[in-house]
Amino acid sequence: MAAPTEFKPTIVGFLCNWCCYGGADLAGVSRFQYPPHLRVIRLMCSGRVDLAFIFRAFAKKADAVFIGGCHLNDCHYNPEGNYDAMGNTLMAKRILEKLGVNPERLRLEWVSAGEGTRFAEVMNELSAKVKSLGPLGSAEGIAVAELSSRMQTAEDLVPYIKLVERERFRVPVRTEDGYRKFFGSAEFDELFNELILDKLVMSRIMGFLRKKPVPAMEIPGSLDLKPSEVARHLQELTVQGLIKFDAGQSLVAAV
């Protein structure tokens, strides 16, 4: 009988050219040991890591996404570039959680070019964590096609999310503590639920109905949503003229 195959996770890493990528290079030159699960994408700044990059990586079956940048206030181009990376990461974690994906699959760390040891330690920790979580999708009980659909829905909303972030999600103090306090506050929860979560759920419902006519009662179970939540959004979508009943009394997308 063949022995069970060991789970070898795929981790997509977006590394800042000036700091974290240098730390990764130093770790390699110094022969510091860490699992070979990381697939590196080098960017000039961690602030360049768009929300769409994160969702697309998970849609392509990455088991985890790692973002590595310069230490705060040491950004090579803009003193606030890595704060943008922090804001995007905290926002993405909340969205991933609402899509049924463990937010611990996304990790942000600050690693300088001289911290080869730290880079290896972070990779060892992340690899062990992802192994304990298991393969993306099957560990969450989400089919591959459904997971891809959820990530596509999130990616499609990115332009809207950016607009909302610029207009409504303004962190009062640009410090690490300030960001964590804001994204963990009741104010953020209220804005997130009102401006992003509702749009996300309605987009998922619309995407589901575009595939085929579906009785309303089947939607909550198919999308892993609460019936009361679905009923509220169906009413709103009907009022907006985005969905309608067909001749067989199943719901269909009107656009």
PDB file of C-alpha atoms in Angstrom:
ATOM      1  CA  MET A   1       0.000   0.000   0.000  1.00  0.00           C
ATOM      2  CA  ALA A   2       1.417   3.372  -0.996  1.00  0.00           C
ATOM      3  CA  ALA A   3       2.283   5.761   1.793  1.00  0.00           C
ATOM      4  CA  PRO A   4       0.156   8.930   1.959  1.00  0.00           C
ATOM      5  CA  THR A   5       1.667  11.825   0.043  1.00  0.00           C
ATOM      6  CA  GLU A   6       3.018  14.616   2.225  1.00  0.00           C
ATOM      7  CA  PHE A   7       1.238  17.935   1.764  1.00  0.00           C
ATOM      8  CA  LYS A   8       3.651  20.402   0.165  1.00  0.00           C
ATOM      9  CA  PRO A   9       2.011  23.832   0.270  1.00  0.00           C
ATOM     10  CA  THR A  10       2.399  26.489  -2.378  1.00  0.00           C
ATOM     11  CA  ILE A  11       3.127  29.912  -0.916  1.00  0.00           C
ATOM     12  CA  VAL A  12       3.129  32.944  -3.198  1.00  0.00           C
ATOM     13  CA  GLY A  13       5.434  35.644  -1.858  1.00  0.00           C
ATOM     14  CA  PHE A  14       5.348  39.300  -2.890  1.00  0.00           C
ATOM     15  CA  LEU A  15       8.715  40.688  -1.773  1.00  0.00           C
ATOM     16  CA  CYS A  16       9.942  44.276  -1.736  1.00  0.00           C
ATOM     17  CA  ASN A  17      13.030  44.567  -3.938  1.00  0.00           C
ATOM     18  CA  TRP A  18      14.987  46.740  -1.525  1.00  0.00           C
ATOM     19  CA  CYS A  19      14.413  44.948   1.782  1.00  0.00           C
ATOM     20  CA  CYS A  20      12.672  41.585   1.997  1.00  0.00           C
ATOM     21  CA  TYR A  21      14.019  40.323  -1.321  1.00  0.00           C
ATOM     22  CA  GLY A  22      17.504  41.219  -0.102  1.00  0.00           C
ATOM     23  CA  GLY A  23      16.798  39.333   3.133  1.00  0.00           C
ATOM     24  CA  ALA A  24      15.708  36.293   1.126  1.00  0.00           C
ATOM     25  CA  ASP A  25      18.862  36.520  -0.973  1.00  0.00           C
ATOM     26  CA  LEU A  26      21.017  36.749   2.148  1.00  0.00           C
ATOM     27  CA  ALA A  27      19.262  33.721   3.617  1.00  0.00           C
ATOM     28  CA  GLY A  28      20.093  31.764   0.467  1.00  0.00           C
ATOM     29  CA  VAL A  29      23.724  32.894   0.329  1.00  0.00           C
ATOM     30  CA  SER A  30      24.139  32.115   4.027  1.00  0.00           C
ATOM     31  CA  ARG A  31      22.534  28.678   3.524  1.00  0.00           C
ATOM     32  CA  PHE A  32      19.920  29.275   6.210  1.00  0.00           C
ATOM     33  CA  GLN A  33      17.451  26.378   6.012  1.00  0.00           C
ATOM     34  CA  TYR A  34      13.758  26.832   5.306  1.00  0.00           C
ATOM     35  CA  PRO A  35      11.217  24.758   3.297  1.00  0.00           C
ATOM     36  CA  PRO A  36      11.224  25.351  -0.490  1.00  0.00           C
ATOM     37  CA  HIS A  37       7.522  26.220  -0.661  1.00  0.00           C
ATOM     38  CA  LEU A  38       7.844  29.921  -1.510  1.00  0.00           C
ATOM     39  CA  ARG A  39       7.233  31.166  -5.064  1.00  0.00           C
ATOM     40  CA  VAL A  40       8.708  34.664  -5.178  1.00  0.00           C
ATOM     41  CA  ILE A  41       7.330  37.650  -7.071  1.00  0.00           C
ATOM     42  CA  ARG A  42       9.641  40.649  -6.701  1.00  0.00           C
ATOM     43  CA  LEU A  43       8.061  44.094  -6.553  1.00  0.00           C
ATOM     44  CA  MET A  44       9.677  47.467  -6.047  1.00  0.00           C
ATOM     45  CA  CYS A  45       7.569  48.172  -2.954  1.00  0.00           C
ATOM     46  CA  SER A  46       5.242  46.195  -0.690  1.00  0.00           C
ATOM     47  CA  GLY A  47       2.743  49.026  -1.167  1.00  0.00           C
ATOM     48  CA  ARG A  48       2.438  47.842  -4.782  1.00  0.00           C
ATOM     49  CA  VAL A  49       0.726  44.625  -3.646  1.00  0.00           C
ATOM     50  CA  ASP A  50      -2.800  45.230  -4.876  1.00  0.00           C
ATOM     51  CA  LEU A  51      -5.778  43.499  -3.293  1.00  0.00           C
ATOM     52  CA  ALA A  52      -6.397  41.902  -6.676  1.00  0.00           C
ATOM     53  CA  PHE A  53      -2.957  40.222  -6.519  1.00  0.00           C
ATOM     54  CA  ILE A  54      -3.899  38.555  -3.240  1.00  0.00           C
ATOM     55  CA  PHE A  55      -7.284  37.258  -4.386  1.00  0.00           C
ATOM     56  CA  ARG A  56      -5.854  36.121  -7.729  1.00  0.00           C
ATOM     57  CA  ALA A  57      -3.105  34.130  -5.997  1.00  0.00           C
ATOM     58  CA  PHE A  58      -5.677  32.294  -3.900  1.00  0.00           C
ATOM     59  CA  ALA A  59      -7.877  31.754  -6.972  1.00  0.00           C
ATOM     60  CA  LYS A  60      -4.870  30.061  -8.605  1.00  0.00           C
ATOM     61  CA  LYS A  61      -4.727  27.620  -5.662  1.00  0.00           C
ATOM     62  CA  ALA A  62      -1.954  29.170  -3.590  1.00  0.00           C
ATOM     63  CA  ASP A  63      -2.234  27.727  -0.084  1.00  0.00           C
ATOM     64  CA  ALA A  64      -0.912  30.965   1.419  1.00  0.00           C
ATOM     65  CA  VAL A  65       0.206  34.446   0.416  1.00  0.00           C
ATOM     66  CA  PHE A  66       3.178  36.189   2.004  1.00  0.00           C
ATOM     67  CA  ILE A  67       3.929  39.910   1.740  1.00  0.00           C
ATOM     68  CA  GLY A  68       7.382  41.077   2.785  1.00  0.00           C
ATOM     69  CA  GLY A  69       8.397  44.709   2.969  1.00  0.00           C
ATOM     70  CA  CYS A  70      10.747  47.202   4.577  1.00  0.00           C
ATOM     71  CA  HIS A  71      10.312  48.025   8.236  1.00  0.00           C
ATOM     72  CA  LEU A  72       7.802  50.776   8.908  1.00  0.00           C
ATOM     73  CA  ASN A  73       9.126  54.284   8.216  1.00  0.00           C
ATOM     74  CA  ASP A  74      12.009  52.791   6.171  1.00  0.00           C
ATOM     75  CA  CYS A  75      10.186  52.607   2.821  1.00  0.00           C
ATOM     76  CA  HIS A  76      12.655  53.189  -0.037  1.00  0.00           C
ATOM     77  CA  TYR A  77      10.308  55.341  -2.155  1.00  0.00           C
ATOM     78  CA  ASN A  78       7.610  56.665   0.090  1.00  0.00           C
ATOM     79  CA  PRO A  79       7.600  56.728   3.890  1.00  0.00           C
ATOM     80  CA  GLU A  80       4.026  55.473   3.739  1.00  0.00           C
ATOM     81  CA  GLY A  81       4.329  52.690   1.144  1.00  0.00           C
ATOM     82  CA  ASN A  82       4.450  49.877   3.652  1.00  0.00           C
ATOM     83  CA  TYR A  83       1.542  51.394   5.566  1.00  0.00           C
ATOM     84  CA  ASP A  84      -0.456  50.913   2.368  1.00  0.00           C
ATOM     85  CA  ALA A  85       0.653  47.269   2.404  1.00  0.00           C
ATOM     86  CA  MET A  86      -0.551  46.958   5.999  1.00  0.00           C
ATOM     87  CA  GLY A  87      -3.929  48.488   5.179  1.00  0.00           C
ATOM     88  CA  ASN A  88      -4.421  46.188   2.182  1.00  0.00           C
ATOM     89  CA  THR A  89      -3.425  43.137   4.223  1.00  0.00           C
ATOM     90  CA  LEU A  90      -5.809  43.908   7.084  1.00  0.00           C
ATOM     91  CA  MET A  91      -8.632  44.593   4.618  1.00  0.00           C
ATOM     92  CA  ALA A  92      -7.896  41.408   2.661  1.00  0.00           C
ATOM     93  CA  LYS A  93      -7.905  39.328   5.845  1.00  0.00           C
ATOM     94  CA  ARG A  94     -11.413  40.514   6.684  1.00  0.00           C
ATOM     95  CA  ILE A  95     -12.659  39.764   3.177  1.00  0.00           C
ATOM     96  CA  LEU A  96     -11.031  36.317   3.125  1.00  0.00           C
ATOM     97  CA  GLU A  97     -12.680  35.486   6.440  1.00  0.00           C
ATOM     98  CA  LYS A  98     -16.085  36.447   5.029  1.00  0.00           C
ATOM     99  CA  LEU A  99     -15.410  34.226   2.009  1.00  0.00           C
ATOM    100  CA  GLY A 100     -14.737  31.237   4.252  1.00  0.00           C
ATOM    101  CA  VAL A 101     -10.925  31.249   3.910  1.00  0.00           C
ATOM    102  CA  ASN A 102      -8.767  31.198   7.036  1.00  0.00           C
ATOM    103  CA  PRO A 103      -7.191  34.700   7.248  1.00  0.00           C
ATOM    104  CA  GLU A 104      -4.020  33.176   8.682  1.00  0.00           C
ATOM    105  CA  ARG A 105      -3.215  32.064   5.132  1.00  0.00           C
ATOM    106  CA  LEU A 106      -2.231  35.696   4.472  1.00  0.00           C
ATOM    107  CA  ARG A 107       0.831  37.027   6.300  1.00  0.00           C
ATOM    108  CA  LEU A 108       2.650  40.364   6.251  1.00  0.00           C
ATOM    109  CA  GLU A 109       6.130  40.802   7.715  1.00  0.00           C
ATOM    110  CA  TRP A 110       8.829  43.468   7.731  1.00  0.00           C
ATOM    111  CA  VAL A 111      12.265  42.068   6.836  1.00  0.00           C
ATOM    112  CA  SER A 112      15.316  44.186   6.023  1.00  0.00           C
ATOM    113  CA  ALA A 113      18.017  43.234   3.524  1.00  0.00           C
ATOM    114  CA  GLY A 114      20.326  42.375   6.421  1.00  0.00           C
ATOM    115  CA  GLU A 115      17.876  40.033   8.175  1.00  0.00           C
ATOM    116  CA  GLY A 116      18.535  36.741   6.414  1.00  0.00           C
ATOM    117  CA  THR A 117      18.086  34.822   9.650  1.00  0.00           C
ATOM    118  CA  ARG A 118      14.741  36.481  10.314  1.00  0.00           C
ATOM    119  CA  PHE A 119      13.543  35.733   6.767  1.00  0.00           C
ATOM    120  CA  ALA A 120      14.345  32.025   7.222  1.00  0.00           C
ATOM    121  CA  GLU A 121      12.577  32.003  10.608  1.00  0.00           C
ATOM    122  CA  VAL A 122       9.449  33.623   9.144  1.00  0.00           C
ATOM    123  CA  MET A 123       9.379  31.118   6.272  1.00  0.00           C
ATOM    124  CA  ASN A 124       9.752  28.184   8.643  1.00  0.00           C
ATOM    125  CA  GLU A 125       6.922  29.499  10.813  1.00  0.00           C
ATOM    126  CA  LEU A 126       4.636  30.191   7.863  1.00  0.00           C
ATOM    127  CA  SER A 127       5.325  26.832   6.198  1.00  0.00           C
ATOM    128  CA  ALA A 128       4.547  25.003   9.445  1.00  0.00           C
ATOM    129  CA  LYS A 129       1.359  27.020   9.900  1.00  0.00           C
ATOM    130  CA  VAL A 130       0.108  26.353   6.371  1.00  0.00           C
ATOM    131  CA  LYS A 131       0.861  22.644   6.735  1.00  0.00           C
ATOM    132  CA  SER A 132      -1.217  22.585   9.908  1.00  0.00           C
ATOM    133  CA  LEU A 133      -4.088  24.359   8.113  1.00  0.00           C
ATOM    134  CA  GLY A 134      -3.999  21.932   5.176  1.00  0.00           C
ATOM    135  CA  PRO A 135      -4.606  22.490   1.440  1.00  0.00           C
ATOM    136  CA  LEU A 136      -6.597  25.578   0.510  1.00  0.00           C
ATOM    137  CA  GLY A 137     -10.234  24.779  -0.163  1.00  0.00           C
ATOM    138  CA  SER A 138     -10.413  21.195   1.024  1.00  0.00           C
ATOM    139  CA  ALA A 139      -9.368  22.270   4.522  1.00  0.00           C
ATOM    140  CA  GLU A 140     -12.159  24.869   4.543  1.00  0.00           C
ATOM    141  CA  GLY A 141     -14.666  22.474   2.997  1.00  0.00           C
ATOM    142  CA  ILE A 142     -14.969  24.575  -0.181  1.00  0.00           C
ATOM    143  CA  ALA A 143     -14.932  22.984  -3.641  1.00  0.00           C
ATOM    144  CA  VAL A 144     -12.254  24.235  -6.037  1.00  0.00           C
ATOM    145  CA  ALA A 145     -14.763  25.770  -8.476  1.00  0.00           C
ATOM    146  CA  GLU A 146     -16.650  27.527  -5.678  1.00  0.00           C
ATOM    147  CA  LEU A 147     -13.429  28.837  -4.134  1.00  0.00           C
ATOM    148  CA  SER A 148     -12.337  30.233  -7.491  1.00  0.00           C
ATOM    149  CA  SER A 149     -15.742  31.870  -7.915  1.00  0.00           C
ATOM    150  CA  ARG A 150     -15.527  33.527  -4.500  1.00  0.00           C
ATOM    151  CA  MET A 151     -12.051  34.870  -5.190  1.00  0.00           C
ATOM    152  CA  GLN A 152     -13.163  36.185  -8.591  1.00  0.00           C
ATOM    153  CA  THR A 153     -16.071  37.973  -6.932  1.00  0.00           C
ATOM    154  CA  ALA A 154     -13.665  39.632  -4.490  1.00  0.00           C
ATOM    155  CA  GLU A 155     -11.254  40.589  -7.274  1.00  0.00           C
ATOM    156  CA  ASP A 156     -14.072  42.118  -9.329  1.00  0.00           C
ATOM    157  CA  LEU A 157     -14.940  44.353  -6.359  1.00  0.00           C
ATOM    158  CA  VAL A 158     -11.395  45.711  -5.924  1.00  0.00           C
ATOM    159  CA  PRO A 159     -11.967  48.985  -7.889  1.00  0.00           C
ATOM    160  CA  TYR A 160     -15.026  49.674  -5.726  1.00  0.00           C
ATOM    161  CA  ILE A 161     -13.130  48.780  -2.535  1.00  0.00           C
ATOM    162  CA  LYS A 162     -10.318  51.184  -3.464  1.00  0.00           C
ATOM    163  CA  LEU A 163     -12.826  53.981  -3.958  1.00  0.00           C
ATOM    164  CA  VAL A 164     -14.490  53.262  -0.617  1.00  0.00           C
ATOM    165  CA  GLU A 165     -11.103  53.060   1.141  1.00  0.00           C
ATOM    166  CA  ARG A 166     -10.069  56.456  -0.216  1.00  0.00           C
ATOM    167  CA  GLU A 167     -13.352  58.126   0.741  1.00  0.00           C
ATOM    168  CA  ARG A 168     -14.403  56.422   3.972  1.00  0.00           C
ATOM    169  CA  PHE A 169     -11.654  54.222   5.470  1.00  0.00           C
ATOM    170  CA  ARG A 170      -9.213  56.822   6.741  1.00  0.00           C
ATOM    171  CA  VAL A 171      -6.848  55.686   9.483  1.00  0.00           C
ATOM    172  CA  PRO A 172      -6.502  58.547  12.010  1.00  0.00           C
ATOM    173  CA  VAL A 173      -2.847  57.862  12.901  1.00  0.00           C
ATOM    174  CA  ARG A 174      -0.295  56.335  10.500  1.00  0.00           C
ATOM    175  CA  THR A 175       1.424  54.013  12.957  1.00  0.00           C
ATOM    176  CA  GLU A 176       1.288  50.224  13.253  1.00  0.00           C
ATOM    177  CA  ASP A 177      -0.749  50.522  16.449  1.00  0.00           C
ATOM    178  CA  GLY A 178      -3.036  53.082  14.791  1.00  0.00           C
ATOM    179  CA  TYR A 179      -3.768  50.750  11.871  1.00  0.00           C
ATOM    180  CA  ARG A 180      -4.464  47.741  14.075  1.00  0.00           C
ATOM    181  CA  LYS A 181      -6.730  49.755  16.368  1.00  0.00           C
ATOM    182  CA  PHE A 182      -8.703  51.197  13.457  1.00  0.00           C
ATOM    183  CA  PHE A 183      -9.156  47.874  11.624  1.00  0.00           C
ATOM    184  CA  GLY A 184     -10.169  46.226  14.913  1.00  0.00           C
ATOM    185  CA  SER A 185     -12.632  48.969  15.889  1.00  0.00           C
ATOM    186  CA  ALA A 186     -16.433  49.027  15.951  1.00  0.00           C
ATOM    187  CA  GLU A 187     -16.267  51.950  13.503  1.00  0.00           C
ATOM    188  CA  PHE A 188     -14.465  49.818  10.948  1.00  0.00           C
ATOM    189  CA  ASP A 189     -16.843  46.883  11.495  1.00  0.00           C
ATOM    190  CA  GLU A 190     -19.840  49.108  10.808  1.00  0.00           C
ATOM    191  CA  LEU A 191     -18.311  50.605   7.665  1.00  0.00           C
ATOM    192  CA  PHE A 192     -17.078  47.222   6.433  1.00  0.00           C
ATOM    193  CA  ASN A 193     -20.476  45.568   6.853  1.00  0.00           C
ATOM    194  CA  GLU A 194     -22.334  48.458   5.260  1.00  0.00           C
ATOM    195  CA  LEU A 195     -20.029  49.320   2.363  1.00  0.00           C
ATOM    196  CA  ILE A 196     -18.128  46.155   1.497  1.00  0.00           C
ATOM    197  CA  LEU A 197     -19.707  43.037   2.982  1.00  0.00           C
ATOM    198  CA  ASP A 198     -23.167  43.754   1.581  1.00  0.00           C
ATOM    199  CA  LYS A 199     -21.686  44.388  -1.891  1.00  0.00           C
ATOM    200  CA  LEU A 200     -19.638  41.193  -1.630  1.00  0.00           C
ATOM    201  CA  VAL A 201     -22.629  39.039  -0.720  1.00  0.00           C
ATOM    202  CA  MET A 202     -24.844  40.555  -3.411  1.00  0.00           C
ATOM    203  CA  SER A 203     -22.119  40.021  -5.991  1.00  0.00           C
ATOM    204  CA  ARG A 204     -21.857  36.364  -4.976  1.00  0.00           C
ATOM    205  CA  ILE A 205     -25.625  35.949  -5.327  1.00  0.00           C
ATOM    206  CA  MET A 206     -25.608  37.637  -8.724  1.00  0.00           C
ATOM    207  CA  GLY A 207     -22.743  35.462  -9.930  1.00  0.00           C
ATOM    208  CA  PHE A 208     -24.581  32.345  -8.771  1.00  0.00           C
ATOM    209  CA  LEU A 209     -27.822  33.321 -10.533  1.00  0.00           C
ATOM    210  CA  ARG A 210     -26.029  34.122 -13.783  1.00  0.00           C
ATOM    211  CA  LYS A 211     -25.111  30.438 -14.109  1.00  0.00           C
ATOM    212  CA  LYS A 212     -28.688  29.131 -14.099  1.00  0.00           C
ATOM    213  CA  PRO A 213     -32.178  29.829 -12.688  1.00  0.00           C
ATOM    214  CA  VAL A 214     -32.326  28.803  -9.020  1.00  0.00           C
ATOM    215  CA  PRO A 215     -35.183  28.627  -6.492  1.00  0.00           C
ATOM    216  CA  ALA A 216     -34.636  31.187  -3.718  1.00  0.00           C
ATOM    217  CA  MET A 217     -34.585  28.492  -1.037  1.00  0.00           C
ATOM    218  CA  GLU A 218     -31.497  26.859  -2.584  1.00  0.00           C
ATOM    219  CA  ILE A 219     -29.294  29.952  -2.417  1.00  0.00           C
ATOM    220  CA  PRO A 220     -28.370  29.989   1.317  1.00  0.00           C
ATOM    221  CA  GLY A 221     -27.121  26.387   1.324  1.00  0.00           C
ATOM    222  CA  SER A 222     -25.340  26.701  -2.014  1.00  0.00           C
ATOM    223  CA  LEU A 223     -23.432  29.825  -0.970  1.00  0.00           C
ATOM    224  CA  ASP A 224     -23.054  28.993   2.739  1.00  0.00           C
ATOM    225  CA  LEU A 225     -25.010  32.077   3.764  1.00  0.00           C
ATOM    226  CA  LYS A 226     -27.684  32.677   6.391  1.00  0.00           C
ATOM    227  CA  PRO A 227     -31.271  32.546   5.022  1.00  0.00           C
ATOM    228  CA  SER A 228     -32.103  35.889   6.648  1.00  0.00           C
ATOM    229  CA  GLU A 229     -29.035  37.469   5.036  1.00  0.00           C
ATOM    230  CA  VAL A 230     -29.966  36.083   1.617  1.00  0.00           C
ATOM    231  CA  ALA A 231     -33.596  37.220   1.953  1.00  0.00           C
ATOM    232  CA  ARG A 232     -32.496  40.785   2.733  1.00  0.00           C
ATOM    233  CA  HIS A 233     -30.178  40.933  -0.256  1.00  0.00           C
ATOM    234  CA  LEU A 234     -32.691  39.304  -2.613  1.00  0.00           C
ATOM    235  CA  GLN A 235     -35.187  42.004  -1.727  1.00  0.00           C
ATOM    236  CA  GLU A 236     -32.623  44.726  -2.440  1.00  0.00           C
ATOM    237  CA  LEU A 237     -31.552  43.134  -5.734  1.00  0.00           C
ATOM    238  CA  THR A 238     -35.194  42.809  -6.805  1.00  0.00           C
ATOM    239  CA  VAL A 239     -35.899  46.456  -6.013  1.00  0.00           C
ATOM    240  CA  GLN A 240     -32.843  47.446  -8.071  1.00  0.00           C
ATOM    241  CA  GLY A 241     -34.091  45.340 -10.972  1.00  0.00           C
ATOM    242  CA  LEU A 242     -30.992  43.139 -10.962  1.00  0.00           C
ATOM    243  CA  ILE A 243     -32.847  39.837 -10.442  1.00  0.00           C
ATOM    244  CA  LYS A 244     -36.315  38.576 -11.305  1.00  0.00           C
ATOM    245  CA  PHE A 245     -38.447  35.427 -11.268  1.00  0.00           C
ATOM    246  CA  ASP A 246     -38.738  33.381 -14.448  1.00  0.00           C
ATOM    247  CA  ALA A 247     -41.835  31.529 -15.610  1.00  0.00           C
ATOM    248  CA  GLY A 248     -40.985  28.583 -13.362  1.00  0.00           C
ATOM    249  CA  GLN A 249     -40.662  30.896 -10.328  1.00  0.00           C
ATOM    250  CA  SER A 250     -36.924  30.454 -10.105  1.00  0.00           C
ATOM    251  CA  LEU A 251     -34.680  33.461  -9.662  1.00  0.00           C
ATOM    252  CA  VAL A 252     -32.515  34.620 -12.552  1.00  0.00           C
ATOM    253  CA  ALA A 253     -30.120  37.519 -13.037  1.00  0.00           C
ATOM    254  CA  ALA A 254     -31.769  40.283 -15.022  1.00  0.00           C
ATOM    255  CA  VAL A 255     -28.454  41.736 -16.229  1.00  0.00           C
TER     256      VAL A 255
END
